[in-house]
């Protein structure tokens, strides 16, 4: 983490927390959320 400002470290930590929280659990079947980008690209999203 050398060379990052405190603000950059906080942003990176927040991003990592989101990525970890949204990561599919081992053994779970992945059900894409409506706001999931990959789901939007399939064209099945009503938006």
PDB file of C-alpha atoms in Angstrom, residues 7-46:
ATOM      1  CA  UNK A   7      -7.965   8.926   0.708  1.00  0.00           C
ATOM      2  CA  UNK A   8      -6.854   6.517  -2.019  1.00  0.00           C
ATOM      3  CA  UNK A   9      -6.462   3.734   0.545  1.00  0.00           C
ATOM      4  CA  UNK A  10     -10.016   4.339   1.790  1.00  0.00           C
ATOM      5  CA  UNK A  11     -11.406   4.262  -1.759  1.00  0.00           C
ATOM      6  CA  UNK A  12      -9.550   1.045  -2.512  1.00  0.00           C
ATOM      7  CA  UNK A  13     -10.701  -0.548   0.740  1.00  0.00           C
ATOM      8  CA  UNK A  14     -14.317   0.363  -0.027  1.00  0.00           C
ATOM      9  CA  UNK A  15     -14.025  -1.105  -3.519  1.00  0.00           C
ATOM     10  CA  UNK A  16     -12.541  -4.315  -2.160  1.00  0.00           C
ATOM     11  CA  UNK A  17     -15.296  -4.628   0.428  1.00  0.00           C
ATOM     12  CA  UNK A  18     -17.939  -4.288  -2.289  1.00  0.00           C
ATOM     13  CA  UNK A  19     -16.183  -6.834  -4.502  1.00  0.00           C
ATOM     14  CA  UNK A  20     -15.879  -9.311  -1.632  1.00  0.00           C
ATOM     15  CA  UNK A  21     -19.497  -8.790  -0.560  1.00  0.00           C
ATOM     16  CA  UNK A  22     -20.814  -9.319  -4.110  1.00  0.00           C
ATOM     17  CA  UNK A  23     -18.572 -12.292  -4.883  1.00  0.00           C
ATOM     18  CA  UNK A  24     -20.582 -15.500  -5.338  1.00  0.00           C
ATOM     19  CA  UNK A  25     -20.141 -17.867  -2.406  1.00  0.00           C
ATOM     20  CA  UNK A  26     -18.615 -21.261  -3.109  1.00  0.00           C
ATOM     21  CA  UNK A  27     -21.406 -23.757  -3.754  1.00  0.00           C
ATOM     22  CA  UNK A  28     -24.048 -21.110  -4.448  1.00  0.00           C
ATOM     23  CA  UNK A  29     -25.678 -20.965  -7.835  1.00  0.00           C
ATOM     24  CA  UNK A  30     -25.112 -17.497  -9.227  1.00  0.00           C
ATOM     25  CA  UNK A  31     -28.362 -15.571  -9.675  1.00  0.00           C
ATOM     26  CA  UNK A  32     -27.613 -12.212 -11.314  1.00  0.00           C
ATOM     27  CA  UNK A  33     -29.202  -9.207  -9.636  1.00  0.00           C
ATOM     28  CA  UNK A  34     -31.258  -6.843 -11.850  1.00  0.00           C
ATOM     29  CA  UNK A  35     -28.606  -4.144 -11.484  1.00  0.00           C
ATOM     30  CA  UNK A  36     -25.808  -6.563 -12.401  1.00  0.00           C
ATOM     31  CA  UNK A  37     -23.900  -5.276 -15.447  1.00  0.00           C
ATOM     32  CA  UNK A  38     -23.498  -8.712 -16.970  1.00  0.00           C
ATOM     33  CA  UNK A  39     -27.251  -9.227 -16.690  1.00  0.00           C
ATOM     34  CA  UNK A  40     -27.926  -5.946 -18.496  1.00  0.00           C
ATOM     35  CA  UNK A  41     -25.701  -6.995 -21.395  1.00  0.00           C
ATOM     36  CA  UNK A  42     -27.853 -10.065 -22.040  1.00  0.00           C
ATOM     37  CA  UNK A  43     -30.725  -7.781 -23.080  1.00  0.00           C
ATOM     38  CA  UNK A  44     -33.153  -9.423 -20.656  1.00  0.00           C
ATOM     39  CA  UNK A  45     -33.282  -6.360 -18.388  1.00  0.00           C
ATOM     40  CA  UNK A  46     -36.447  -4.279 -18.795  1.00  0.00           C
TER      41      UNK A  46
END
